[in-house]
Tab-separated table of C-alpha atoms and ligand atoms in Angstrom:
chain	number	residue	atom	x	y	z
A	1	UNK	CA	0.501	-35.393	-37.981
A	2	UNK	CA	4.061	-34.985	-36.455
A	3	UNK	CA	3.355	-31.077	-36.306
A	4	UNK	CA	0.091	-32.054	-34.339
A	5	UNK	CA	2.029	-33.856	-32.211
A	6	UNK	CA	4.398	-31.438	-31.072
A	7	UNK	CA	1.881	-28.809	-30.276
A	8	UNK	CA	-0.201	-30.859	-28.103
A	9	UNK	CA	2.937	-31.854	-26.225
A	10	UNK	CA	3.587	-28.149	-25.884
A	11	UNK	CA	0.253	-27.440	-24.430
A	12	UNK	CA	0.721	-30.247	-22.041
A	13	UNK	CA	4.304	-28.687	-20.789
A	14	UNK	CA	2.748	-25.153	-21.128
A	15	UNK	CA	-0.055	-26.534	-18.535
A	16	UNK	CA	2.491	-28.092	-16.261
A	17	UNK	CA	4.595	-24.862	-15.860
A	18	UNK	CA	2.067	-22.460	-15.543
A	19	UNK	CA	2.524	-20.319	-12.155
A	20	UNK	CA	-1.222	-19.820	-11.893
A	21	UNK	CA	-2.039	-23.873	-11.960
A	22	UNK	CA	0.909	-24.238	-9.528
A	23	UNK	CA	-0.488	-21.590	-7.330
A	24	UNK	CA	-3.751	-23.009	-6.539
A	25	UNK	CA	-2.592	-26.269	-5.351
A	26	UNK	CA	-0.123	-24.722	-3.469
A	27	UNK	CA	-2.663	-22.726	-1.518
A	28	UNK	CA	-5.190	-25.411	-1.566
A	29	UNK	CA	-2.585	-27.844	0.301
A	30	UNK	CA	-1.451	-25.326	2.644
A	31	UNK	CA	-3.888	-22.921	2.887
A	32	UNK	CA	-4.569	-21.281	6.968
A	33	UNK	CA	-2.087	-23.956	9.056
A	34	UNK	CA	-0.132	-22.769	11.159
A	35	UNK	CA	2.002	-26.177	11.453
A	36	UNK	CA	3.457	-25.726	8.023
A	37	UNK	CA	5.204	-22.751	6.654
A	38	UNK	CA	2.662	-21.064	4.610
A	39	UNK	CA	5.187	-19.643	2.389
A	40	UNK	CA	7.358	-22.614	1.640
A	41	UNK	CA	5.214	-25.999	3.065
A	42	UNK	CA	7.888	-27.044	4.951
A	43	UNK	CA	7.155	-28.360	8.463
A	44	UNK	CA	8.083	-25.816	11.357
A	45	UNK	CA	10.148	-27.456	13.935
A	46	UNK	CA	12.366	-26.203	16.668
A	47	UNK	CA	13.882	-22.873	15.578
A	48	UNK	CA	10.782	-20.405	14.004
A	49	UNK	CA	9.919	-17.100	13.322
A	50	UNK	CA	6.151	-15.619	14.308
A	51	UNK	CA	4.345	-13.013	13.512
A	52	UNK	CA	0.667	-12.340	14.100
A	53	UNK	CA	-1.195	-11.153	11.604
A	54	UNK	CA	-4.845	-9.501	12.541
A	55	UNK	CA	-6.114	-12.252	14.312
A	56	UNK	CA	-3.397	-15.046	13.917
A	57	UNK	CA	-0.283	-16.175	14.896
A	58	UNK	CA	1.767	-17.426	12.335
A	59	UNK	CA	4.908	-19.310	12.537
A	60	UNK	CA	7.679	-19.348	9.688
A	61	UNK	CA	11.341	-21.004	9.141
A	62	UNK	CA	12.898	-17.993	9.252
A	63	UNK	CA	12.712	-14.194	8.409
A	64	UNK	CA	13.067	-14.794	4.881
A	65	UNK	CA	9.999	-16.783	4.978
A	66	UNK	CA	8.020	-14.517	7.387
A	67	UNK	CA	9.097	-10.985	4.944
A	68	UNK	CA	7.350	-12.706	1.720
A	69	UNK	CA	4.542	-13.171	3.963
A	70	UNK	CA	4.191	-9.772	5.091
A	71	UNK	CA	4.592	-8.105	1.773
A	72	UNK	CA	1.505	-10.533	0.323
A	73	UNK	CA	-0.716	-12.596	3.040
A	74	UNK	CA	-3.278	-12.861	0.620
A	75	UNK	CA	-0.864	-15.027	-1.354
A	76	UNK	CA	-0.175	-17.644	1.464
A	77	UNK	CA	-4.033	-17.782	2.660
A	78	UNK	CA	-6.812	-17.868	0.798
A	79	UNK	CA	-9.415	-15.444	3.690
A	80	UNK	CA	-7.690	-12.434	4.936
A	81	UNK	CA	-9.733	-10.448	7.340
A	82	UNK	CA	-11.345	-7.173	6.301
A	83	UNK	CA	-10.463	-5.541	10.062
A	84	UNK	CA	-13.314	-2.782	9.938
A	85	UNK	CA	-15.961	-5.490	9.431
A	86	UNK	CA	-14.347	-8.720	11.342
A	87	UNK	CA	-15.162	-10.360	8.097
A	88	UNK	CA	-13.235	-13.013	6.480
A	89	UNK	CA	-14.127	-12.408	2.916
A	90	UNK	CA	-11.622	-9.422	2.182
A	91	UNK	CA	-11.199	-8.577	-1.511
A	92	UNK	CA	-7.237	-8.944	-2.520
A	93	UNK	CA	-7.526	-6.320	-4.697
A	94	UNK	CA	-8.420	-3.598	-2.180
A	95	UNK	CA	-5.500	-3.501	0.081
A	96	UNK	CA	-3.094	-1.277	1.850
A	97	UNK	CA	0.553	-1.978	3.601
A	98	UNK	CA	1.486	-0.369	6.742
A	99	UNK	CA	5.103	-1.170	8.514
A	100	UNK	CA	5.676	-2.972	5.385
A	101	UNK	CA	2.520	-5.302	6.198
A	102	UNK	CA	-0.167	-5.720	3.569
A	103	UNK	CA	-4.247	-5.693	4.633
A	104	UNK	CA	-6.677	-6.409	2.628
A	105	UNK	CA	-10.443	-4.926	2.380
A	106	UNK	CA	-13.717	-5.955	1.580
A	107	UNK	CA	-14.439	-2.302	0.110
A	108	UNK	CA	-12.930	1.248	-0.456
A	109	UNK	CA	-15.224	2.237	2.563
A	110	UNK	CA	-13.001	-0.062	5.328
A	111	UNK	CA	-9.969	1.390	3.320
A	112	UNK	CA	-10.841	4.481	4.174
A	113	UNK	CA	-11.676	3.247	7.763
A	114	UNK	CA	-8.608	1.711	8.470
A	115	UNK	CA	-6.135	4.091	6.507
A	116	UNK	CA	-7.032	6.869	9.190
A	117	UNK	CA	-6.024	4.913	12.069
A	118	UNK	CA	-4.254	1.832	11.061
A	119	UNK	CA	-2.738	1.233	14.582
A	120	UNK	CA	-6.079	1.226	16.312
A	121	UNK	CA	-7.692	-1.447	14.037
A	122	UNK	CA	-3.922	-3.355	14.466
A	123	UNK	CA	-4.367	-2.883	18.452
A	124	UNK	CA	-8.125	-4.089	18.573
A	125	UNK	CA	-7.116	-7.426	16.829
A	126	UNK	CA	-3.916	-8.201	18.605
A	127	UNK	CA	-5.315	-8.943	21.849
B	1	ZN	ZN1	9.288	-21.013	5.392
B	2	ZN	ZN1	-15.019	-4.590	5.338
């Protein structure tokens, strides 16, 4: 009985510490604002950092903040844009990083697409 007992408290902690569980409501609460950090939830106020990203500009605390971001949007916001098709429904596992930025595809084909000219697909969005 006392051996049951510590294993179901164990699952319990194991529940509460698991990254993945933490994760989702992380994203869930913060997911797509741009008045909040995306990658720490704080509020932005007075000093900030942005960067646009496809379609969005993003404001962060600081540098710090705005480098996670780059090296993993899809982390921070749960649609990234697959730039070929102006879709929002990009798949996190197809993805590619240029100037230390990571995109994200819907398929291999708008890989392919925007691995030979990254800069114009960059350039059509940022206007
Ligand atoms: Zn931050
Ligand atoms: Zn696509």
């Amino acid at each position: 009985m006392k051996l049951y007992f510590i294993l179901s408290a164990f699952v319990f902690i194991a529940a509460l510490t698991n990254p993945e569980y933490s994760y989702s409501e992380f994203s869930g609460i913060y997911a797509d604002t741009t008045l909040k950090c995306p990658v720490t939830g704080d509020e932005i106020s007075g000093e900030h950092v942005s960067f646009r990203y496809i379609d969005k500009e993003i404001k962060f605390c600081n540098d710090g903040c705005a480098m996670a971001y780059k090296k993993d949007p899809a982390k921070y916001s749960e649609h990234v844009k697959c730039m070929p098709c102006n879709e929002d429904d990009a798949n996190h596992k197809i993805n590619t990083t240029h100037n230390g930025v990571k995109y994200y595809f819907c398929g291999n084909g708008c890989k392919g697409k925007f691995d030979k000219d990254p800069e114009a697909y960059i350039q059509q969005y940022s206007k």
